[in-house]
Amino acid sequence: MRASLAVPMFPAFPSGVVSVRQLARRFSAAGGALRSLAQGKANVWAHMDRRVIVAELRDRLRDPMILDQDPTGLCGPLSIVMELARRAPTRYVLAAKELLEAGKLTCATGRVIEAEAELRQEPVIAGDIGQVDWLLAATMRDDENIWEDIDDTANGLESMTFWGEQRGWIRDVLNLPSGGWETCFNSGEVDCMKKAEQAVKAGGVAFFLVDANVIKDGGSDHEEEMYWQRSTHKARTAPTSLSSKVHSKDDDFPPDHWVAYLGGLNLGPDPDSGAPVAIRLWSWGREYLVTGTVDAFTEYLYAVATGY
């Protein structure tokens, strides 16, 4: 137990002595599910290693924010998986177990997401994405696809997620029946921001479809007054402190990235376009603090999907 406690966890326990009760409350149910997975035999995937899956799940239970899609384009489903691990760790482990052993994911709503035989023969793409991340996110994305199968680099059309699909996973995978989606390609950005704020404050989730340039280094770009700082999450390591401010890259089109909204918006009933914002986002195994003005952030925002 001492060795386990020496490994950083996120969120961290309050400072001081950690009690057995605190550990049991956080990890006992998910740990039991993980032991069941470790002791299993069935595996319907050609390139999945049970021992690797178990080790990755253990790390993700300690810190769900270490998930990283790189080098794939699976930002939509993986942001859902991060929230599943964060909000319902036992269901997260059981979802991985059912997919590994039976090739399907049965949602709390009764929806069944199946991994086709062709996908189960695909090797996991080399990069920061883990086997268990691929297991869940690739299955979710491939199940929605009509024309394109998930293969090769899992980028482009085969990995693209629309707002209705993101909302469907929120309802079925996260088991959050209320909420919805809204686009803001031409107008309505502030309304979308308010919907995200309301959902998260109600104990739910929200995801923004953005131009990823909002969290990329803009160098000398200064079209939009938007800045970001980030804290990196890595397995068995405490998250880094927030970096220094970096100017966001100038906005571009089309939108290409789903991020999880973690909080920070306090817009009020009728925010001024020049009002300051400090928005907490998650993506690529990192927490971002994005600061600027309401007007500047709207230049990067195109849709929201919520659940509570």
PDB file of C-alpha atoms in Angstrom:
ATOM      1  CA  MET A   1       0.000   0.000   0.000  1.00  0.00           C
ATOM      2  CA  ARG A   2       2.843   2.399   0.787  1.00  0.00           C
ATOM      3  CA  ALA A   3       4.291   1.881  -2.687  1.00  0.00           C
ATOM      4  CA  SER A   4       0.893   2.566  -4.240  1.00  0.00           C
ATOM      5  CA  LEU A   5       0.447   5.742  -2.203  1.00  0.00           C
ATOM      6  CA  ALA A   6       3.854   6.955  -3.379  1.00  0.00           C
ATOM      7  CA  VAL A   7       2.537   7.121  -6.953  1.00  0.00           C
ATOM      8  CA  PRO A   8       0.934  10.542  -7.626  1.00  0.00           C
ATOM      9  CA  MET A   9      -2.845  10.570  -8.120  1.00  0.00           C
ATOM     10  CA  PHE A  10      -5.139  13.166  -9.624  1.00  0.00           C
ATOM     11  CA  PRO A  11      -7.036  14.755  -8.148  1.00  0.00           C
ATOM     12  CA  ALA A  12      -4.708  14.473  -5.195  1.00  0.00           C
ATOM     13  CA  PHE A  13      -6.014  13.575  -1.776  1.00  0.00           C
ATOM     14  CA  PRO A  14      -6.052  16.430   0.738  1.00  0.00           C
ATOM     15  CA  SER A  15      -2.695  16.920   2.392  1.00  0.00           C
ATOM     16  CA  GLY A  16      -1.971  14.788   5.427  1.00  0.00           C
ATOM     17  CA  VAL A  17      -2.393  11.096   6.168  1.00  0.00           C
ATOM     18  CA  VAL A  18      -4.556   9.234   3.636  1.00  0.00           C
ATOM     19  CA  SER A  19      -6.921   6.816   5.360  1.00  0.00           C
ATOM     20  CA  VAL A  20      -7.872   3.333   4.188  1.00  0.00           C
ATOM     21  CA  ARG A  21     -11.461   4.576   4.016  1.00  0.00           C
ATOM     22  CA  GLN A  22     -10.459   7.325   1.571  1.00  0.00           C
ATOM     23  CA  LEU A  23      -8.634   4.824  -0.625  1.00  0.00           C
ATOM     24  CA  ALA A  24     -11.534   2.367  -0.532  1.00  0.00           C
ATOM     25  CA  ARG A  25     -14.060   5.041  -1.390  1.00  0.00           C
ATOM     26  CA  ARG A  26     -12.116   6.038  -4.500  1.00  0.00           C
ATOM     27  CA  PHE A  27     -10.702   2.738  -5.732  1.00  0.00           C
ATOM     28  CA  SER A  28     -12.347  -0.363  -4.238  1.00  0.00           C
ATOM     29  CA  ALA A  29     -15.172  -0.882  -6.772  1.00  0.00           C
ATOM     30  CA  ALA A  30     -13.047  -0.050  -9.809  1.00  0.00           C
ATOM     31  CA  GLY A  31     -10.195  -2.108  -8.360  1.00  0.00           C
ATOM     32  CA  GLY A  32     -12.452  -5.131  -8.050  1.00  0.00           C
ATOM     33  CA  ALA A  33     -13.504  -4.774 -11.679  1.00  0.00           C
ATOM     34  CA  LEU A  34      -9.851  -4.441 -12.682  1.00  0.00           C
ATOM     35  CA  ARG A  35      -8.918  -7.642 -10.842  1.00  0.00           C
ATOM     36  CA  SER A  36     -11.724  -9.460 -12.654  1.00  0.00           C
ATOM     37  CA  LEU A  37     -10.355  -8.215 -15.964  1.00  0.00           C
ATOM     38  CA  ALA A  38      -6.817  -9.250 -15.040  1.00  0.00           C
ATOM     39  CA  GLN A  39      -7.977 -12.786 -14.237  1.00  0.00           C
ATOM     40  CA  GLY A  40      -9.969 -13.206 -17.461  1.00  0.00           C
ATOM     41  CA  LYS A  41      -8.920 -15.202 -20.528  1.00  0.00           C
ATOM     42  CA  ALA A  42     -11.096 -14.225 -23.499  1.00  0.00           C
ATOM     43  CA  ASN A  43      -9.670 -11.722 -25.988  1.00  0.00           C
ATOM     44  CA  VAL A  44     -11.330 -11.160 -29.370  1.00  0.00           C
ATOM     45  CA  TRP A  45      -8.721  -8.617 -30.549  1.00  0.00           C
ATOM     46  CA  ALA A  46      -5.714  -9.676 -32.594  1.00  0.00           C
ATOM     47  CA  HIS A  47      -3.293  -7.062 -31.236  1.00  0.00           C
ATOM     48  CA  MET A  48      -4.479  -6.324 -27.699  1.00  0.00           C
ATOM     49  CA  ASP A  49      -2.410  -7.442 -24.704  1.00  0.00           C
ATOM     50  CA  ARG A  50      -4.467  -7.994 -21.534  1.00  0.00           C
ATOM     51  CA  ARG A  51      -1.513  -7.180 -19.279  1.00  0.00           C
ATOM     52  CA  VAL A  52      -0.943  -3.874 -21.058  1.00  0.00           C
ATOM     53  CA  ILE A  53      -4.670  -3.049 -20.881  1.00  0.00           C
ATOM     54  CA  VAL A  54      -4.725  -3.728 -17.123  1.00  0.00           C
ATOM     55  CA  ALA A  55      -1.610  -1.617 -16.501  1.00  0.00           C
ATOM     56  CA  GLU A  56      -2.991   1.265 -18.579  1.00  0.00           C
ATOM     57  CA  LEU A  57      -6.344   1.134 -16.788  1.00  0.00           C
ATOM     58  CA  ARG A  58      -4.570   1.226 -13.434  1.00  0.00           C
ATOM     59  CA  ASP A  59      -2.731   4.389 -14.471  1.00  0.00           C
ATOM     60  CA  ARG A  60      -5.908   5.984 -15.831  1.00  0.00           C
ATOM     61  CA  LEU A  61      -7.801   5.269 -12.633  1.00  0.00           C
ATOM     62  CA  ARG A  62      -5.070   7.169 -10.799  1.00  0.00           C
ATOM     63  CA  ASP A  63      -5.310  10.067 -13.261  1.00  0.00           C
ATOM     64  CA  PRO A  64      -7.952  10.011 -16.033  1.00  0.00           C
ATOM     65  CA  MET A  65      -6.477  13.104 -17.654  1.00  0.00           C
ATOM     66  CA  ILE A  66      -3.399  11.277 -18.958  1.00  0.00           C
ATOM     67  CA  LEU A  67      -5.394  10.038 -21.987  1.00  0.00           C
ATOM     68  CA  ASP A  68      -3.879  11.310 -25.237  1.00  0.00           C
ATOM     69  CA  GLN A  69      -5.232  10.813 -28.757  1.00  0.00           C
ATOM     70  CA  ASP A  70      -1.941  11.523 -30.541  1.00  0.00           C
ATOM     71  CA  PRO A  71      -1.364  10.738 -33.412  1.00  0.00           C
ATOM     72  CA  THR A  72      -5.019   9.930 -34.212  1.00  0.00           C
ATOM     73  CA  GLY A  73      -7.940  12.244 -34.871  1.00  0.00           C
ATOM     74  CA  LEU A  74     -10.131  10.517 -32.259  1.00  0.00           C
ATOM     75  CA  CYS A  75     -10.633  13.649 -30.152  1.00  0.00           C
ATOM     76  CA  GLY A  76     -14.428  13.285 -29.946  1.00  0.00           C
ATOM     77  CA  PRO A  77     -14.738   9.756 -28.554  1.00  0.00           C
ATOM     78  CA  LEU A  78     -11.583  10.018 -26.444  1.00  0.00           C
ATOM     79  CA  SER A  79     -12.874  13.134 -24.680  1.00  0.00           C
ATOM     80  CA  ILE A  80     -15.962  11.080 -23.783  1.00  0.00           C
ATOM     81  CA  VAL A  81     -13.755   8.242 -22.525  1.00  0.00           C
ATOM     82  CA  MET A  82     -11.800  10.670 -20.332  1.00  0.00           C
ATOM     83  CA  GLU A  83     -15.029  11.841 -18.708  1.00  0.00           C
ATOM     84  CA  LEU A  84     -16.198   8.231 -18.292  1.00  0.00           C
ATOM     85  CA  ALA A  85     -12.973   7.385 -16.446  1.00  0.00           C
ATOM     86  CA  ARG A  86     -13.271  10.546 -14.343  1.00  0.00           C
ATOM     87  CA  ARG A  87     -16.965  10.268 -13.485  1.00  0.00           C
ATOM     88  CA  ALA A  88     -17.649   6.515 -13.442  1.00  0.00           C
ATOM     89  CA  PRO A  89     -14.378   4.598 -13.022  1.00  0.00           C
ATOM     90  CA  THR A  90     -16.011   1.217 -12.399  1.00  0.00           C
ATOM     91  CA  ARG A  91     -18.141   1.459 -15.550  1.00  0.00           C
ATOM     92  CA  TYR A  92     -15.006   2.558 -17.400  1.00  0.00           C
ATOM     93  CA  VAL A  93     -13.150  -0.619 -16.414  1.00  0.00           C
ATOM     94  CA  LEU A  94     -16.166  -2.815 -17.148  1.00  0.00           C
ATOM     95  CA  ALA A  95     -16.553  -1.183 -20.567  1.00  0.00           C
ATOM     96  CA  ALA A  96     -12.944  -2.053 -21.421  1.00  0.00           C
ATOM     97  CA  LYS A  97     -13.436  -5.599 -20.118  1.00  0.00           C
ATOM     98  CA  GLU A  98     -16.555  -6.226 -22.202  1.00  0.00           C
ATOM     99  CA  LEU A  99     -14.928  -4.800 -25.335  1.00  0.00           C
ATOM    100  CA  LEU A 100     -11.749  -6.842 -24.892  1.00  0.00           C
ATOM    101  CA  GLU A 101     -13.552 -10.093 -24.181  1.00  0.00           C
ATOM    102  CA  ALA A 102     -16.761  -9.828 -26.221  1.00  0.00           C
ATOM    103  CA  GLY A 103     -16.089  -7.099 -28.789  1.00  0.00           C
ATOM    104  CA  LYS A 104     -18.996  -4.943 -27.684  1.00  0.00           C
ATOM    105  CA  LEU A 105     -19.867  -2.182 -25.243  1.00  0.00           C
ATOM    106  CA  THR A 106     -23.314  -2.302 -23.637  1.00  0.00           C
ATOM    107  CA  CYS A 107     -24.323   1.171 -22.450  1.00  0.00           C
ATOM    108  CA  ALA A 108     -26.488   1.892 -19.426  1.00  0.00           C
ATOM    109  CA  THR A 109     -29.224   3.041 -21.817  1.00  0.00           C
ATOM    110  CA  GLY A 110     -29.266  -0.356 -23.538  1.00  0.00           C
ATOM    111  CA  ARG A 111     -27.432   0.797 -26.653  1.00  0.00           C
ATOM    112  CA  VAL A 112     -24.838  -1.706 -27.830  1.00  0.00           C
ATOM    113  CA  ILE A 113     -21.690  -0.395 -29.538  1.00  0.00           C
ATOM    114  CA  GLU A 114     -19.968  -3.191 -31.448  1.00  0.00           C
ATOM    115  CA  ALA A 115     -16.402  -3.580 -32.665  1.00  0.00           C
ATOM    116  CA  GLU A 116     -16.490  -5.075 -36.142  1.00  0.00           C
ATOM    117  CA  ALA A 117     -14.221  -8.006 -36.932  1.00  0.00           C
ATOM    118  CA  GLU A 118     -12.141  -5.866 -39.306  1.00  0.00           C
ATOM    119  CA  LEU A 119     -11.424  -3.298 -36.593  1.00  0.00           C
ATOM    120  CA  ARG A 120     -10.453  -6.042 -34.151  1.00  0.00           C
ATOM    121  CA  GLN A 121      -7.735  -7.117 -36.591  1.00  0.00           C
ATOM    122  CA  GLU A 122      -6.236  -3.616 -36.826  1.00  0.00           C
ATOM    123  CA  PRO A 123      -2.979  -2.963 -34.943  1.00  0.00           C
ATOM    124  CA  VAL A 124      -2.927  -0.142 -32.416  1.00  0.00           C
ATOM    125  CA  ILE A 125      -1.350   2.933 -33.969  1.00  0.00           C
ATOM    126  CA  ALA A 126       2.053   3.787 -32.512  1.00  0.00           C
ATOM    127  CA  GLY A 127       2.095   7.012 -30.522  1.00  0.00           C
ATOM    128  CA  ASP A 128       0.840   8.406 -27.238  1.00  0.00           C
ATOM    129  CA  ILE A 129      -2.559   6.725 -27.527  1.00  0.00           C
ATOM    130  CA  GLY A 130      -2.732   3.634 -25.318  1.00  0.00           C
ATOM    131  CA  GLN A 131      -4.159   0.244 -26.184  1.00  0.00           C
ATOM    132  CA  VAL A 132      -7.138   0.743 -23.883  1.00  0.00           C
ATOM    133  CA  ASP A 133      -7.738   4.228 -25.334  1.00  0.00           C
ATOM    134  CA  TRP A 134      -7.762   2.764 -28.851  1.00  0.00           C
ATOM    135  CA  LEU A 135      -9.972  -0.120 -27.722  1.00  0.00           C
ATOM    136  CA  LEU A 136     -12.726   2.256 -26.585  1.00  0.00           C
ATOM    137  CA  ALA A 137     -12.356   5.324 -28.809  1.00  0.00           C
ATOM    138  CA  ALA A 138     -11.755   3.507 -32.102  1.00  0.00           C
ATOM    139  CA  THR A 139     -14.750   1.233 -31.447  1.00  0.00           C
ATOM    140  CA  MET A 140     -17.019   4.181 -30.653  1.00  0.00           C
ATOM    141  CA  ARG A 141     -15.941   6.094 -33.766  1.00  0.00           C
ATOM    142  CA  ASP A 142     -16.044   3.085 -36.103  1.00  0.00           C
ATOM    143  CA  ASP A 143     -19.524   2.163 -34.873  1.00  0.00           C
ATOM    144  CA  GLU A 144     -20.823   5.567 -36.022  1.00  0.00           C
ATOM    145  CA  ASN A 145     -19.107   5.510 -39.415  1.00  0.00           C
ATOM    146  CA  ILE A 146     -21.139   4.651 -42.507  1.00  0.00           C
ATOM    147  CA  TRP A 147     -18.638   4.947 -45.359  1.00  0.00           C
ATOM    148  CA  GLU A 148     -15.170   5.058 -43.776  1.00  0.00           C
ATOM    149  CA  ASP A 149     -13.669   2.410 -41.492  1.00  0.00           C
ATOM    150  CA  ILE A 150     -11.154   3.227 -38.778  1.00  0.00           C
ATOM    151  CA  ASP A 151      -7.753   2.118 -40.069  1.00  0.00           C
ATOM    152  CA  ASP A 152      -4.339   3.438 -41.092  1.00  0.00           C
ATOM    153  CA  THR A 153      -3.732   6.601 -39.015  1.00  0.00           C
ATOM    154  CA  ALA A 154      -7.331   7.110 -37.819  1.00  0.00           C
ATOM    155  CA  ASN A 155      -7.319  10.656 -39.175  1.00  0.00           C
ATOM    156  CA  GLY A 156      -9.417  12.555 -41.684  1.00  0.00           C
ATOM    157  CA  LEU A 157     -13.011  11.631 -42.476  1.00  0.00           C
ATOM    158  CA  GLU A 158     -12.851   8.297 -40.669  1.00  0.00           C
ATOM    159  CA  SER A 159     -12.130  10.036 -37.354  1.00  0.00           C
ATOM    160  CA  MET A 160     -14.438  13.044 -37.742  1.00  0.00           C
ATOM    161  CA  THR A 161     -17.122  13.462 -35.068  1.00  0.00           C
ATOM    162  CA  PHE A 162     -20.207  15.643 -35.441  1.00  0.00           C
ATOM    163  CA  TRP A 163     -22.189  17.232 -32.630  1.00  0.00           C
ATOM    164  CA  GLY A 164     -25.089  14.786 -32.800  1.00  0.00           C
ATOM    165  CA  GLU A 165     -22.715  11.837 -32.376  1.00  0.00           C
ATOM    166  CA  GLN A 166     -20.943  13.539 -29.464  1.00  0.00           C
ATOM    167  CA  ARG A 167     -24.305  14.151 -27.786  1.00  0.00           C
ATOM    168  CA  GLY A 168     -25.293  10.511 -28.426  1.00  0.00           C
ATOM    169  CA  TRP A 169     -22.216   9.263 -26.567  1.00  0.00           C
ATOM    170  CA  ILE A 170     -22.898  11.688 -23.733  1.00  0.00           C
ATOM    171  CA  ARG A 171     -26.382  10.200 -23.388  1.00  0.00           C
ATOM    172  CA  ASP A 172     -25.455   6.536 -23.835  1.00  0.00           C
ATOM    173  CA  VAL A 173     -21.829   6.078 -22.730  1.00  0.00           C
ATOM    174  CA  LEU A 174     -21.886   8.665 -19.935  1.00  0.00           C
ATOM    175  CA  ASN A 175     -25.541   7.928 -19.107  1.00  0.00           C
ATOM    176  CA  LEU A 176     -26.537  11.601 -18.972  1.00  0.00           C
ATOM    177  CA  PRO A 177     -30.072  11.822 -20.409  1.00  0.00           C
ATOM    178  CA  SER A 178     -30.573  15.596 -20.309  1.00  0.00           C
ATOM    179  CA  GLY A 179     -28.720  18.105 -22.437  1.00  0.00           C
ATOM    180  CA  GLY A 180     -28.305  18.608 -26.147  1.00  0.00           C
ATOM    181  CA  TRP A 181     -26.151  20.125 -28.853  1.00  0.00           C
ATOM    182  CA  GLU A 182     -26.015  23.443 -30.647  1.00  0.00           C
ATOM    183  CA  THR A 183     -23.885  24.813 -33.472  1.00  0.00           C
ATOM    184  CA  CYS A 184     -22.614  28.382 -33.759  1.00  0.00           C
ATOM    185  CA  PHE A 185     -20.883  28.591 -37.132  1.00  0.00           C
ATOM    186  CA  ASN A 186     -22.399  31.989 -37.893  1.00  0.00           C
ATOM    187  CA  SER A 187     -23.858  33.181 -34.588  1.00  0.00           C
ATOM    188  CA  GLY A 188     -24.889  31.994 -31.137  1.00  0.00           C
ATOM    189  CA  GLU A 189     -21.412  31.455 -29.693  1.00  0.00           C
ATOM    190  CA  VAL A 190     -22.244  33.103 -26.367  1.00  0.00           C
ATOM    191  CA  ASP A 191     -25.372  30.975 -26.068  1.00  0.00           C
ATOM    192  CA  CYS A 192     -23.243  27.861 -26.601  1.00  0.00           C
ATOM    193  CA  MET A 193     -20.822  29.011 -23.929  1.00  0.00           C
ATOM    194  CA  LYS A 194     -23.703  29.562 -21.517  1.00  0.00           C
ATOM    195  CA  LYS A 195     -25.077  26.075 -22.183  1.00  0.00           C
ATOM    196  CA  ALA A 196     -21.673  24.582 -21.349  1.00  0.00           C
ATOM    197  CA  GLU A 197     -21.434  26.678 -18.201  1.00  0.00           C
ATOM    198  CA  GLN A 198     -24.916  25.628 -17.053  1.00  0.00           C
ATOM    199  CA  ALA A 199     -24.314  21.920 -17.721  1.00  0.00           C
ATOM    200  CA  VAL A 200     -21.027  21.738 -15.804  1.00  0.00           C
ATOM    201  CA  LYS A 201     -22.372  23.797 -12.898  1.00  0.00           C
ATOM    202  CA  ALA A 202     -25.274  21.328 -12.728  1.00  0.00           C
ATOM    203  CA  GLY A 203     -22.780  18.489 -12.257  1.00  0.00           C
ATOM    204  CA  GLY A 204     -22.742  17.443 -15.899  1.00  0.00           C
ATOM    205  CA  VAL A 205     -20.354  17.653 -18.826  1.00  0.00           C
ATOM    206  CA  ALA A 206     -19.768  19.851 -21.847  1.00  0.00           C
ATOM    207  CA  PHE A 207     -17.612  19.542 -24.940  1.00  0.00           C
ATOM    208  CA  PHE A 208     -16.677  22.306 -27.376  1.00  0.00           C
ATOM    209  CA  LEU A 209     -15.981  21.817 -31.076  1.00  0.00           C
ATOM    210  CA  VAL A 210     -13.222  24.321 -31.713  1.00  0.00           C
ATOM    211  CA  ASP A 211     -10.520  25.355 -34.113  1.00  0.00           C
ATOM    212  CA  ALA A 212      -7.549  23.647 -32.427  1.00  0.00           C
ATOM    213  CA  ASN A 213      -5.461  26.762 -33.061  1.00  0.00           C
ATOM    214  CA  VAL A 214      -6.870  28.135 -29.806  1.00  0.00           C
ATOM    215  CA  ILE A 215      -4.468  25.807 -27.948  1.00  0.00           C
ATOM    216  CA  LYS A 216      -1.588  25.923 -30.440  1.00  0.00           C
ATOM    217  CA  ASP A 217       1.426  28.235 -30.337  1.00  0.00           C
ATOM    218  CA  GLY A 218       0.730  31.287 -32.470  1.00  0.00           C
ATOM    219  CA  GLY A 219       4.230  32.676 -32.249  1.00  0.00           C
ATOM    220  CA  SER A 220       4.025  36.227 -33.565  1.00  0.00           C
ATOM    221  CA  ASP A 221       0.327  35.893 -34.542  1.00  0.00           C
ATOM    222  CA  HIS A 222      -1.716  38.610 -32.867  1.00  0.00           C
ATOM    223  CA  GLU A 223      -5.037  38.682 -34.707  1.00  0.00           C
ATOM    224  CA  GLU A 224      -6.982  37.400 -31.684  1.00  0.00           C
ATOM    225  CA  GLU A 225      -6.268  38.345 -28.072  1.00  0.00           C
ATOM    226  CA  MET A 226      -6.270  34.751 -26.838  1.00  0.00           C
ATOM    227  CA  TYR A 227      -3.668  33.036 -24.683  1.00  0.00           C
ATOM    228  CA  TRP A 228      -3.207  29.617 -23.137  1.00  0.00           C
ATOM    229  CA  GLN A 229      -1.268  27.935 -20.373  1.00  0.00           C
ATOM    230  CA  ARG A 230      -1.126  24.202 -19.857  1.00  0.00           C
ATOM    231  CA  SER A 231      -0.496  21.552 -17.243  1.00  0.00           C
ATOM    232  CA  THR A 232       0.691  18.199 -18.602  1.00  0.00           C
ATOM    233  CA  HIS A 233      -0.543  14.895 -17.174  1.00  0.00           C
ATOM    234  CA  LYS A 234       1.640  11.794 -17.463  1.00  0.00           C
ATOM    235  CA  ALA A 235       1.230   8.350 -15.918  1.00  0.00           C
ATOM    236  CA  ARG A 236       2.625   7.962 -12.391  1.00  0.00           C
ATOM    237  CA  THR A 237       3.759  11.580 -12.344  1.00  0.00           C
ATOM    238  CA  ALA A 238       2.192  14.601 -10.697  1.00  0.00           C
ATOM    239  CA  PRO A 239       0.732  17.099 -13.209  1.00  0.00           C
ATOM    240  CA  THR A 240       3.139  19.874 -14.106  1.00  0.00           C
ATOM    241  CA  SER A 241       2.539  23.417 -12.958  1.00  0.00           C
ATOM    242  CA  LEU A 242       0.857  25.743 -15.421  1.00  0.00           C
ATOM    243  CA  SER A 243       3.229  26.878 -18.144  1.00  0.00           C
ATOM    244  CA  SER A 244       3.840  30.509 -18.987  1.00  0.00           C
ATOM    245  CA  LYS A 245       1.316  32.212 -21.272  1.00  0.00           C
ATOM    246  CA  VAL A 246       1.446  31.432 -24.979  1.00  0.00           C
ATOM    247  CA  HIS A 247      -0.404  33.431 -27.638  1.00  0.00           C
ATOM    248  CA  SER A 248      -2.974  31.338 -29.506  1.00  0.00           C
ATOM    249  CA  LYS A 249      -2.463  30.746 -33.203  1.00  0.00           C
ATOM    250  CA  ASP A 250      -4.767  32.821 -35.411  1.00  0.00           C
ATOM    251  CA  ASP A 251      -8.182  31.262 -35.965  1.00  0.00           C
ATOM    252  CA  ASP A 252      -8.773  29.151 -39.056  1.00  0.00           C
ATOM    253  CA  PHE A 253     -11.560  27.143 -40.686  1.00  0.00           C
ATOM    254  CA  PRO A 254     -12.959  24.480 -40.572  1.00  0.00           C
ATOM    255  CA  PRO A 255     -13.236  23.474 -36.895  1.00  0.00           C
ATOM    256  CA  ASP A 256     -11.230  20.337 -36.257  1.00  0.00           C
ATOM    257  CA  HIS A 257     -11.097  19.461 -32.572  1.00  0.00           C
ATOM    258  CA  TRP A 258     -13.299  18.438 -29.626  1.00  0.00           C
ATOM    259  CA  VAL A 259     -12.189  19.530 -26.151  1.00  0.00           C
ATOM    260  CA  ALA A 260     -13.745  18.845 -22.755  1.00  0.00           C
ATOM    261  CA  TYR A 261     -14.875  21.977 -20.927  1.00  0.00           C
ATOM    262  CA  LEU A 262     -13.868  21.766 -17.260  1.00  0.00           C
ATOM    263  CA  GLY A 263     -15.174  25.094 -15.961  1.00  0.00           C
ATOM    264  CA  GLY A 264     -14.194  28.704 -15.488  1.00  0.00           C
ATOM    265  CA  LEU A 265     -16.944  30.537 -17.367  1.00  0.00           C
ATOM    266  CA  ASN A 266     -18.963  33.045 -15.353  1.00  0.00           C
ATOM    267  CA  LEU A 267     -20.623  34.985 -18.118  1.00  0.00           C
ATOM    268  CA  GLY A 268     -23.648  36.487 -16.424  1.00  0.00           C
ATOM    269  CA  PRO A 269     -26.920  37.187 -18.254  1.00  0.00           C
ATOM    270  CA  ASP A 270     -25.613  39.578 -20.901  1.00  0.00           C
ATOM    271  CA  PRO A 271     -21.800  39.527 -21.173  1.00  0.00           C
ATOM    272  CA  ASP A 272     -20.004  42.278 -23.032  1.00  0.00           C
ATOM    273  CA  SER A 273     -17.993  41.118 -26.032  1.00  0.00           C
ATOM    274  CA  GLY A 274     -14.873  42.544 -24.419  1.00  0.00           C
ATOM    275  CA  ALA A 275     -15.469  40.851 -21.075  1.00  0.00           C
ATOM    276  CA  PRO A 276     -12.513  38.747 -19.888  1.00  0.00           C
ATOM    277  CA  VAL A 277     -12.777  34.946 -19.809  1.00  0.00           C
ATOM    278  CA  ALA A 278     -10.640  32.256 -18.196  1.00  0.00           C
ATOM    279  CA  ILE A 279     -11.734  28.879 -19.571  1.00  0.00           C
ATOM    280  CA  ARG A 280     -10.451  25.506 -18.398  1.00  0.00           C
ATOM    281  CA  LEU A 281     -10.246  22.879 -21.138  1.00  0.00           C
ATOM    282  CA  TRP A 282      -8.855  19.359 -21.479  1.00  0.00           C
ATOM    283  CA  SER A 283      -7.205  17.806 -24.527  1.00  0.00           C
ATOM    284  CA  TRP A 284      -4.133  15.760 -25.529  1.00  0.00           C
ATOM    285  CA  GLY A 285      -3.370  14.671 -21.957  1.00  0.00           C
ATOM    286  CA  ARG A 286      -3.241  18.283 -20.782  1.00  0.00           C
ATOM    287  CA  GLU A 287      -5.349  20.803 -18.921  1.00  0.00           C
ATOM    288  CA  TYR A 288      -5.445  24.209 -20.565  1.00  0.00           C
ATOM    289  CA  LEU A 289      -6.281  27.579 -19.078  1.00  0.00           C
ATOM    290  CA  VAL A 290      -7.414  29.737 -21.985  1.00  0.00           C
ATOM    291  CA  THR A 291      -7.659  33.461 -21.305  1.00  0.00           C
ATOM    292  CA  GLY A 292      -8.759  36.417 -23.376  1.00  0.00           C
ATOM    293  CA  THR A 293     -12.088  38.021 -24.162  1.00  0.00           C
ATOM    294  CA  VAL A 294     -15.537  36.657 -24.940  1.00  0.00           C
ATOM    295  CA  ASP A 295     -15.259  38.016 -28.476  1.00  0.00           C
ATOM    296  CA  ALA A 296     -11.842  36.444 -29.095  1.00  0.00           C
ATOM    297  CA  PHE A 297     -12.925  32.977 -27.907  1.00  0.00           C
ATOM    298  CA  THR A 298     -16.026  33.033 -30.120  1.00  0.00           C
ATOM    299  CA  GLU A 299     -13.729  33.169 -33.157  1.00  0.00           C
ATOM    300  CA  TYR A 300     -12.564  29.614 -32.320  1.00  0.00           C
ATOM    301  CA  LEU A 301     -15.915  28.110 -31.224  1.00  0.00           C
ATOM    302  CA  TYR A 302     -18.316  26.224 -33.543  1.00  0.00           C
ATOM    303  CA  ALA A 303     -20.487  23.857 -31.498  1.00  0.00           C
ATOM    304  CA  VAL A 304     -21.245  22.517 -28.037  1.00  0.00           C
ATOM    305  CA  ALA A 305     -22.600  19.204 -26.759  1.00  0.00           C
ATOM    306  CA  THR A 306     -23.760  18.854 -23.162  1.00  0.00           C
ATOM    307  CA  GLY A 307     -25.186  16.352 -20.719  1.00  0.00           C
ATOM    308  CA  TYR A 308     -26.389  16.317 -17.129  1.00  0.00           C
TER     309      TYR A 308
END
